[in-house]
């Protein structure tokens, strides 16, 4: 059995959802009331993969909302309580979605093995980052040529390069072969460490990297106020919006700049669940975050272990393994839609 731990994208959206489900007390409650609320198992689902194999799963809403991020104790308790519920429900492998994996890593929750009387078994959880990284790499490889971008000649900026997903994307792109990797993050030392381990890559600020980048992979949670100077970007430019929340389509909207929601997969058939309705997916019945899909894939494959865990541990071998499973069981990385015209006609558009 697989599990998914998620949350609403805002307090307002969470209240609307509560009202639609008939939980009027929650819909009218303030943030303090929501902070005290326990996690909810809101949906059970049966999923049939492309091979005909069927698995069972459950979605747990952590009842966390991003407005709680600054309330550290609350955020921590929300994630641990949702994990406790997943374990008590008997779920074999559960993905930590959205901010929950970031809270887990940033607040070093590995130290918190015990929630109430329950000892958490880390083997039952995965961040889903290996599949997310693989999907983002697929999105680069499939969509760049459609825009007339030759990957072998392309400069690729990875914003969040020193992170868990970003460093894996850099290793994959290095093996694939690109003209140059532009490494972007705020703290210099982790970037220097990454550059040394790769044996290549140029460390730049965001402002320096963007005017050079044919492709930009965003794998960092970016500040709401971030402004992108679109006039200085090369044309065409492929932007993979892999961070959370996904907000680049409005920030980088300009002719010749193609923004694709990163780390999203589409299943081969409708699933018949409600859980993605509020996640701003174009096709919520079959599209989902790649990290969620990783829990399904691990269940399909009978790999009941913390496949993605800790920071900067993602190997190319693990990406290849989860990528092959992804295709086998009927997932496809989200592509640019509709298929754009080649670069020659874009230049005159
Ligand atoms: P990590 O915390 O491991 O890495 C984050 C990276 O972003 C670090 O390199 C960090 O370095 C950098 N960073 C953070 N803020 C900024 C900034 N303002 N400007 C430039 N760089 C910045 O996170 P993960 O790799 O686990 O996740 C990366 C992103 O992907 C997150 O936004 C996460 O929510 C999202 N995600 C999306 C999924 C999906 O859509 N399917 C699934 C899983 C995760 P530094 O601190 O030095 O700046």
Tab-separated table of C-alpha atoms and ligand atoms in Angstrom:
chain	number	residue	atom	x	y	z
A	1	UNK	CA	0.000	0.000	0.000
A	2	UNK	CA	1.276	3.483	-0.886
A	3	UNK	CA	0.554	6.760	0.849
A	4	UNK	CA	0.776	10.431	-0.031
A	5	UNK	CA	1.115	13.193	2.546
A	6	UNK	CA	0.077	16.565	1.177
A	7	UNK	CA	-1.348	19.902	2.140
A	8	UNK	CA	-3.415	22.752	0.712
A	9	UNK	CA	-1.591	25.510	-1.128
A	10	UNK	CA	-3.024	28.282	1.069
A	11	UNK	CA	-5.150	28.812	4.173
A	12	UNK	CA	-7.957	30.260	2.058
A	13	UNK	CA	-7.953	27.241	-0.225
A	14	UNK	CA	-7.945	24.887	2.773
A	15	UNK	CA	-10.997	26.630	4.238
A	16	UNK	CA	-12.820	26.400	0.894
A	17	UNK	CA	-12.011	22.717	0.731
A	18	UNK	CA	-13.303	22.202	4.295
A	19	UNK	CA	-16.567	23.933	3.385
A	20	UNK	CA	-17.030	21.814	0.261
A	21	UNK	CA	-16.535	18.670	2.396
A	22	UNK	CA	-19.088	19.847	4.973
A	23	UNK	CA	-16.582	20.683	7.762
A	24	UNK	CA	-18.136	24.091	8.507
A	25	UNK	CA	-16.413	24.519	11.881
A	26	UNK	CA	-13.022	24.269	10.140
A	27	UNK	CA	-14.147	26.447	7.238
A	28	UNK	CA	-14.973	29.224	9.705
A	29	UNK	CA	-12.022	28.542	12.031
A	30	UNK	CA	-8.980	30.794	12.339
A	31	UNK	CA	-5.351	29.813	11.784
A	32	UNK	CA	-4.870	28.919	15.480
A	33	UNK	CA	-7.676	26.374	15.210
A	34	UNK	CA	-6.079	24.896	12.092
A	35	UNK	CA	-2.709	24.739	13.822
A	36	UNK	CA	-4.226	22.492	16.489
A	37	UNK	CA	-6.095	20.238	14.025
A	38	UNK	CA	-4.882	16.637	13.572
A	39	UNK	CA	-4.005	15.132	10.137
A	40	UNK	CA	-6.831	13.515	8.170
A	41	UNK	CA	-6.867	10.453	5.971
A	42	UNK	CA	-9.152	11.962	3.345
A	43	UNK	CA	-9.154	9.464	0.520
A	44	UNK	CA	-8.423	5.857	-0.380
A	45	UNK	CA	-7.772	4.888	-3.952
A	46	UNK	CA	-7.081	1.885	-6.191
A	47	UNK	CA	-4.635	2.410	-9.048
A	48	UNK	CA	-4.061	0.109	-12.032
A	49	UNK	CA	-0.771	0.518	-13.889
A	50	UNK	CA	-0.059	0.010	-17.568
A	51	UNK	CA	0.994	-3.601	-16.929
A	52	UNK	CA	-2.395	-4.378	-15.335
A	53	UNK	CA	-0.969	-4.503	-11.799
A	54	UNK	CA	-3.238	-2.959	-9.145
A	55	UNK	CA	-2.167	-1.218	-5.947
A	56	UNK	CA	-4.055	0.445	-3.079
A	57	UNK	CA	-3.252	3.845	-1.652
A	58	UNK	CA	-4.355	6.589	0.712
A	59	UNK	CA	-4.030	10.370	0.793
A	60	UNK	CA	-3.326	12.030	4.120
A	61	UNK	CA	-3.847	15.780	4.449
A	62	UNK	CA	-1.371	17.033	7.016
A	63	UNK	CA	-3.683	20.013	7.694
A	64	UNK	CA	-0.592	22.155	7.235
A	65	UNK	CA	-0.838	25.334	5.165
A	66	UNK	CA	2.108	27.488	3.982
A	67	UNK	CA	0.970	30.278	6.339
A	68	UNK	CA	2.246	28.021	9.174
A	69	UNK	CA	5.819	27.888	7.838
A	70	UNK	CA	7.035	30.483	10.343
A	71	UNK	CA	5.444	28.609	13.234
A	72	UNK	CA	8.267	26.116	13.451
A	73	UNK	CA	6.890	23.921	16.241
A	74	UNK	CA	3.518	23.682	14.499
A	75	UNK	CA	5.049	22.873	11.112
A	76	UNK	CA	7.209	20.179	12.678
A	77	UNK	CA	4.292	18.661	14.596
A	78	UNK	CA	2.086	18.646	11.488
A	79	UNK	CA	4.598	16.640	9.474
A	80	UNK	CA	5.400	14.161	12.250
A	81	UNK	CA	1.722	13.605	13.100
A	82	UNK	CA	0.895	12.946	9.438
A	83	UNK	CA	3.761	10.443	9.279
A	84	UNK	CA	2.502	8.795	12.455
A	85	UNK	CA	-0.971	8.458	10.921
A	86	UNK	CA	0.497	6.939	7.741
A	87	UNK	CA	2.427	4.393	9.778
A	88	UNK	CA	-0.528	3.556	12.043
A	89	UNK	CA	-2.678	3.046	8.928
A	90	UNK	CA	-0.232	0.350	7.838
A	91	UNK	CA	0.963	2.131	4.692
A	92	UNK	CA	4.164	0.527	3.374
A	93	UNK	CA	5.643	3.512	1.560
A	94	UNK	CA	4.531	7.144	1.848
A	95	UNK	CA	5.758	10.181	-0.090
A	96	UNK	CA	6.234	13.494	1.690
A	97	UNK	CA	4.718	16.021	-0.715
A	98	UNK	CA	4.970	19.796	-1.099
A	99	UNK	CA	6.505	21.561	1.894
A	100	UNK	CA	6.390	18.466	4.103
A	101	UNK	CA	9.678	17.020	2.790
A	102	UNK	CA	11.353	20.428	3.071
A	103	UNK	CA	10.154	20.821	6.669
A	104	UNK	CA	11.365	17.286	7.394
A	105	UNK	CA	14.854	17.984	6.049
A	106	UNK	CA	15.250	21.625	7.117
A	107	UNK	CA	14.063	21.009	10.679
A	108	UNK	CA	16.130	17.872	10.919
A	109	UNK	CA	13.171	15.750	11.976
A	110	UNK	CA	15.311	12.627	11.727
A	111	UNK	CA	16.121	13.317	15.381
A	112	UNK	CA	12.439	12.984	16.283
A	113	UNK	CA	12.013	9.256	16.021
A	114	UNK	CA	9.150	9.129	18.461
A	115	UNK	CA	5.716	10.770	18.075
A	116	UNK	CA	3.527	10.198	21.133
A	117	UNK	CA	4.026	6.483	21.795
A	118	UNK	CA	4.812	5.595	18.191
A	119	UNK	CA	8.355	5.027	16.970
A	120	UNK	CA	8.581	6.199	13.386
A	121	UNK	CA	10.066	3.754	10.939
A	122	UNK	CA	11.918	5.898	8.376
A	123	UNK	CA	11.976	3.032	5.889
A	124	UNK	CA	8.275	3.640	5.270
A	125	UNK	CA	8.820	7.156	3.877
A	126	UNK	CA	10.392	8.739	0.813
A	127	UNK	CA	10.837	12.369	-0.235
A	128	UNK	CA	10.134	11.338	-3.837
A	129	UNK	CA	13.021	13.526	-4.990
A	130	UNK	CA	14.719	10.858	-7.157
A	131	UNK	CA	11.678	10.568	-9.422
A	132	UNK	CA	11.193	14.349	-9.395
A	133	UNK	CA	14.796	14.851	-10.541
A	134	UNK	CA	14.437	12.206	-13.269
A	135	UNK	CA	11.176	13.732	-14.534
A	136	UNK	CA	12.719	17.205	-14.696
A	137	UNK	CA	15.636	15.805	-16.720
A	138	UNK	CA	13.172	14.109	-19.089
A	139	UNK	CA	11.359	17.413	-19.487
A	140	UNK	CA	14.626	19.079	-20.496
A	141	UNK	CA	15.600	16.315	-22.920
A	142	UNK	CA	12.169	16.028	-24.613
A	143	UNK	CA	11.214	19.702	-24.843
A	144	UNK	CA	14.505	21.465	-25.668
A	145	UNK	CA	14.730	20.027	-29.224
A	146	UNK	CA	11.109	21.015	-29.847
A	147	UNK	CA	12.165	24.627	-29.391
A	148	UNK	CA	15.170	24.154	-31.635
A	149	UNK	CA	17.562	24.038	-28.664
A	150	UNK	CA	20.396	21.550	-29.208
A	151	UNK	CA	21.237	20.203	-25.746
A	152	UNK	CA	24.845	19.506	-26.716
A	153	UNK	CA	25.290	23.238	-27.411
A	154	UNK	CA	23.013	24.565	-24.677
A	155	UNK	CA	23.982	26.414	-21.539
A	156	UNK	CA	21.766	25.169	-18.728
A	157	UNK	CA	21.294	27.201	-15.546
A	158	UNK	CA	20.201	25.180	-12.529
A	159	UNK	CA	18.719	27.480	-9.871
A	160	UNK	CA	18.976	25.534	-6.634
A	161	UNK	CA	21.909	23.531	-8.019
A	162	UNK	CA	23.309	22.699	-4.582
A	163	UNK	CA	19.983	21.251	-3.389
A	164	UNK	CA	18.888	17.623	-3.335
A	165	UNK	CA	17.021	17.730	-6.652
A	166	UNK	CA	19.285	20.362	-8.240
A	167	UNK	CA	22.502	18.424	-7.637
A	168	UNK	CA	20.931	15.262	-9.096
A	169	UNK	CA	19.786	17.202	-12.170
A	170	UNK	CA	23.340	18.549	-12.593
A	171	UNK	CA	24.836	15.043	-12.428
A	172	UNK	CA	22.304	13.752	-14.969
A	173	UNK	CA	22.874	16.694	-17.356
A	174	UNK	CA	26.631	16.202	-17.069
A	175	UNK	CA	26.271	12.549	-18.106
A	176	UNK	CA	23.839	13.524	-20.910
A	177	UNK	CA	26.247	16.194	-22.162
A	178	UNK	CA	25.385	19.897	-22.314
A	179	UNK	CA	27.638	22.785	-23.377
A	180	UNK	CA	27.872	24.280	-19.902
A	181	UNK	CA	26.231	24.060	-16.487
A	182	UNK	CA	25.566	27.383	-14.732
A	183	UNK	CA	25.282	26.757	-11.005
A	184	UNK	CA	23.029	29.114	-9.011
A	185	UNK	CA	22.052	29.257	-5.314
A	186	UNK	CA	22.510	31.747	-2.475
A	187	UNK	CA	25.265	30.150	-0.380
A	188	UNK	CA	28.634	29.879	-2.141
A	189	UNK	CA	30.228	26.948	-0.277
A	190	UNK	CA	27.721	24.222	-1.241
A	191	UNK	CA	28.059	25.396	-4.859
A	192	UNK	CA	31.843	25.150	-4.668
A	193	UNK	CA	31.502	21.626	-3.222
A	194	UNK	CA	29.166	20.675	-6.073
A	195	UNK	CA	31.459	22.216	-8.685
A	196	UNK	CA	34.363	20.215	-7.272
A	197	UNK	CA	32.415	16.963	-7.244
A	198	UNK	CA	31.250	17.525	-10.830
A	199	UNK	CA	34.646	18.735	-12.004
A	200	UNK	CA	32.828	21.382	-14.055
A	201	UNK	CA	30.146	24.081	-13.939
A	202	UNK	CA	30.350	27.872	-13.529
A	203	UNK	CA	29.046	29.475	-10.333
A	204	UNK	CA	26.981	32.577	-11.095
A	205	UNK	CA	24.393	34.790	-9.473
A	206	UNK	CA	20.854	34.530	-10.838
A	207	UNK	CA	21.223	37.905	-12.568
A	208	UNK	CA	24.448	36.749	-14.259
A	209	UNK	CA	23.143	33.316	-15.255
A	210	UNK	CA	19.775	34.193	-16.822
A	211	UNK	CA	21.062	36.238	-19.813
A	212	UNK	CA	23.344	33.295	-20.757
A	213	UNK	CA	20.943	30.393	-20.257
A	214	UNK	CA	19.183	28.615	-23.117
A	215	UNK	CA	17.511	26.442	-20.496
A	216	UNK	CA	16.742	27.301	-16.861
A	217	UNK	CA	15.848	24.560	-14.395
A	218	UNK	CA	14.302	26.118	-11.279
A	219	UNK	CA	14.530	23.797	-8.311
A	220	UNK	CA	14.319	26.255	-5.435
A	221	UNK	CA	11.376	27.768	-3.578
A	222	UNK	CA	11.663	31.337	-4.773
A	223	UNK	CA	10.517	34.471	-2.978
A	224	UNK	CA	7.108	35.788	-4.105
A	225	UNK	CA	8.639	39.167	-4.915
A	226	UNK	CA	11.231	37.789	-7.357
A	227	UNK	CA	11.345	39.776	-10.619
A	228	UNK	CA	12.714	38.237	-13.817
A	229	UNK	CA	14.149	40.638	-16.401
A	230	UNK	CA	12.736	38.785	-19.399
A	231	UNK	CA	14.182	41.243	-21.954
A	232	UNK	CA	17.725	39.996	-21.250
A	233	UNK	CA	16.945	36.286	-21.712
A	234	UNK	CA	18.049	34.408	-24.837
A	235	UNK	CA	15.323	33.375	-27.294
A	236	UNK	CA	14.137	30.695	-27.328
A	237	UNK	CA	14.462	29.870	-23.657
A	238	UNK	CA	13.058	26.775	-21.972
A	239	UNK	CA	12.214	27.212	-18.290
A	240	UNK	CA	11.358	24.209	-16.177
A	241	UNK	CA	9.457	25.428	-13.121
A	242	UNK	CA	10.380	22.635	-10.725
A	243	UNK	CA	10.126	24.524	-7.445
A	244	UNK	CA	7.155	24.714	-5.153
A	245	UNK	CA	4.965	26.709	-5.369
A	246	UNK	CA	4.975	26.941	-9.173
A	247	UNK	CA	4.693	30.602	-10.085
A	248	UNK	CA	7.048	31.229	-13.004
A	249	UNK	CA	4.426	31.297	-15.747
A	250	UNK	CA	3.388	34.803	-14.708
A	251	UNK	CA	6.888	36.036	-13.747
A	252	UNK	CA	8.550	34.998	-17.007
A	253	UNK	CA	5.712	35.465	-19.489
A	254	UNK	CA	7.177	36.825	-22.740
A	255	UNK	CA	7.341	35.719	-26.387
A	256	UNK	CA	10.002	33.055	-26.943
A	257	UNK	CA	10.155	32.050	-23.254
A	258	UNK	CA	8.521	28.704	-22.681
A	259	UNK	CA	7.642	27.837	-19.098
A	260	UNK	CA	6.804	24.229	-18.303
A	261	UNK	CA	5.572	23.029	-14.917
A	262	UNK	CA	8.418	20.849	-13.712
A	263	UNK	CA	8.301	17.603	-11.788
A	264	UNK	CA	4.744	16.815	-12.911
A	265	UNK	CA	3.740	13.494	-14.470
A	266	UNK	CA	0.661	12.280	-16.260
A	267	UNK	CA	-0.661	8.771	-15.665
A	268	UNK	CA	-1.844	6.678	-18.620
A	269	UNK	CA	-5.493	6.740	-17.456
A	270	UNK	CA	-7.788	8.640	-15.095
A	271	UNK	CA	-7.403	7.556	-11.484
A	272	UNK	CA	-10.777	8.575	-10.072
A	273	UNK	CA	-9.471	10.515	-7.065
A	274	UNK	CA	-10.208	13.962	-5.670
A	275	UNK	CA	-6.820	14.720	-4.146
A	276	UNK	CA	-5.276	16.603	-7.077
A	277	UNK	CA	-8.339	18.801	-7.685
A	278	UNK	CA	-6.844	21.631	-5.665
A	279	UNK	CA	-3.236	21.210	-6.774
A	280	UNK	CA	-3.722	23.360	-9.881
A	281	UNK	CA	-3.207	20.474	-12.321
A	282	UNK	CA	-4.588	20.844	-15.859
A	283	UNK	CA	-5.850	17.248	-15.688
A	284	UNK	CA	-6.250	16.484	-11.973
A	285	UNK	CA	-7.607	12.987	-12.646
A	286	UNK	CA	-4.284	11.813	-14.107
A	287	UNK	CA	-1.632	14.457	-13.393
A	288	UNK	CA	0.319	14.606	-10.139
A	289	UNK	CA	3.586	15.630	-8.533
A	290	UNK	CA	6.398	13.259	-9.429
A	291	UNK	CA	7.231	12.838	-5.739
A	292	UNK	CA	3.760	11.363	-5.145
A	293	UNK	CA	4.182	9.109	-8.149
A	294	UNK	CA	7.432	7.816	-6.608
A	295	UNK	CA	5.480	6.239	-3.725
A	296	UNK	CA	3.213	4.519	-6.259
A	297	UNK	CA	6.181	3.314	-8.277
A	298	UNK	CA	7.918	1.920	-5.215
A	299	UNK	CA	4.717	0.079	-4.321
A	300	UNK	CA	4.300	-1.256	-7.870
A	301	UNK	CA	7.907	-2.472	-7.742
A	302	UNK	CA	7.661	-3.848	-4.189
A	303	UNK	CA	10.490	-1.562	-3.050
A	304	UNK	CA	9.242	-0.721	0.425
A	305	UNK	CA	12.124	1.386	1.600
A	306	UNK	CA	13.114	5.059	1.913
A	307	UNK	CA	14.346	5.230	-1.665
A	308	UNK	CA	14.886	9.021	-1.578
A	309	UNK	CA	16.202	10.146	1.782
A	310	UNK	CA	18.508	12.812	3.193
A	311	UNK	CA	20.180	15.472	1.085
A	312	UNK	CA	22.327	15.110	-2.031
A	313	UNK	CA	22.287	11.311	-1.997
A	314	UNK	CA	20.507	10.803	-5.342
A	315	UNK	CA	22.545	8.605	-7.669
A	316	UNK	CA	22.276	8.274	-11.440
A	317	UNK	CA	21.641	4.551	-10.960
A	318	UNK	CA	18.640	5.292	-8.730
A	319	UNK	CA	17.335	7.831	-11.277
A	320	UNK	CA	17.658	5.265	-14.067
A	321	UNK	CA	15.846	2.645	-11.965
A	322	UNK	CA	12.904	4.843	-10.989
A	323	UNK	CA	12.753	6.303	-14.516
A	324	UNK	CA	12.428	2.869	-16.100
A	325	UNK	CA	9.711	1.962	-13.570
A	326	UNK	CA	7.920	5.235	-14.318
A	327	UNK	CA	7.642	4.434	-18.026
A	328	UNK	CA	6.783	0.771	-17.369
A	329	UNK	CA	3.833	1.591	-15.110
A	330	UNK	CA	2.369	4.296	-17.333
A	331	UNK	CA	3.715	7.683	-16.233
A	332	UNK	CA	4.886	10.379	-18.658
A	333	UNK	CA	6.595	13.657	-17.887
A	334	UNK	CA	4.465	16.711	-18.615
A	335	UNK	CA	5.398	18.312	-21.956
A	336	UNK	CA	4.976	21.755	-23.501
A	337	UNK	CA	1.446	22.040	-24.794
A	338	UNK	CA	0.553	22.718	-27.495
A	339	UNK	CA	3.771	21.651	-29.250
A	340	UNK	CA	5.511	24.974	-30.016
A	341	UNK	CA	6.918	25.935	-33.431
A	342	UNK	CA	10.651	25.484	-34.075
A	343	UNK	CA	12.994	28.364	-33.240
A	344	UNK	CA	13.132	29.708	-36.810
A	345	UNK	CA	9.461	30.610	-36.848
A	346	UNK	CA	9.559	31.783	-33.204
A	347	UNK	CA	12.115	34.404	-34.152
A	348	UNK	CA	9.592	36.009	-36.486
A	349	UNK	CA	6.596	35.584	-34.173
B	1	LIG	P1	16.745	21.666	-1.126
B	1	LIG	O1	16.441	22.459	0.103
B	1	LIG	O2	17.576	20.448	-1.017
B	1	LIG	O3	17.461	22.642	-2.178
B	1	LIG	C1	17.023	23.942	-2.411
B	1	LIG	C2	18.069	24.623	-3.283
B	1	LIG	O4	17.595	25.911	-3.655
B	1	LIG	C3	19.405	24.845	-2.597
B	1	LIG	O5	20.420	24.792	-3.577
B	1	LIG	C4	19.261	26.279	-2.083
B	1	LIG	O6	20.554	26.786	-1.837
B	1	LIG	C5	18.545	26.911	-3.256
B	1	LIG	N1	17.779	28.111	-2.975
B	1	LIG	C6	16.843	28.296	-2.015
B	1	LIG	N2	16.336	29.526	-2.088
B	1	LIG	C7	16.937	30.132	-3.133
B	1	LIG	C8	16.830	31.430	-3.734
B	1	LIG	N3	16.008	32.353	-3.228
B	1	LIG	N4	17.601	31.713	-4.798
B	1	LIG	C9	18.458	30.791	-5.300
B	1	LIG	N5	18.602	29.550	-4.783
B	1	LIG	C10	17.848	29.232	-3.712
B	1	LIG	O7	15.338	21.372	-1.795
B	1	LIG	P2	14.910	20.163	-2.766
B	1	LIG	O8	15.987	19.931	-3.760
B	1	LIG	O9	14.388	19.038	-1.953
B	1	LIG	O10	13.643	20.835	-3.505
B	1	LIG	C11	13.837	21.902	-4.423
B	1	LIG	C12	12.477	22.494	-4.829
B	1	LIG	O11	11.701	21.525	-5.505
B	1	LIG	C13	11.621	22.951	-3.648
B	1	LIG	O12	10.994	24.166	-4.004
B	1	LIG	C14	10.593	21.838	-3.523
B	1	LIG	O13	9.374	22.302	-2.952
B	1	LIG	C15	10.390	21.468	-4.968
B	1	LIG	N6	9.825	20.127	-5.151
B	1	LIG	C16	8.939	19.984	-6.179
B	1	LIG	C17	8.386	18.754	-6.444
B	1	LIG	C18	7.446	18.631	-7.594
B	1	LIG	O14	6.999	19.616	-8.154
B	1	LIG	N7	7.106	17.451	-8.016
B	1	LIG	C19	8.702	17.582	-5.613
B	1	LIG	C20	9.686	17.818	-4.607
B	1	LIG	C21	10.210	19.064	-4.378
B	1	LIG	P3	20.761	28.082	-0.895
B	1	LIG	O15	19.994	27.841	0.361
B	1	LIG	O16	22.245	28.164	-0.723
B	1	LIG	O17	20.229	29.228	-1.697
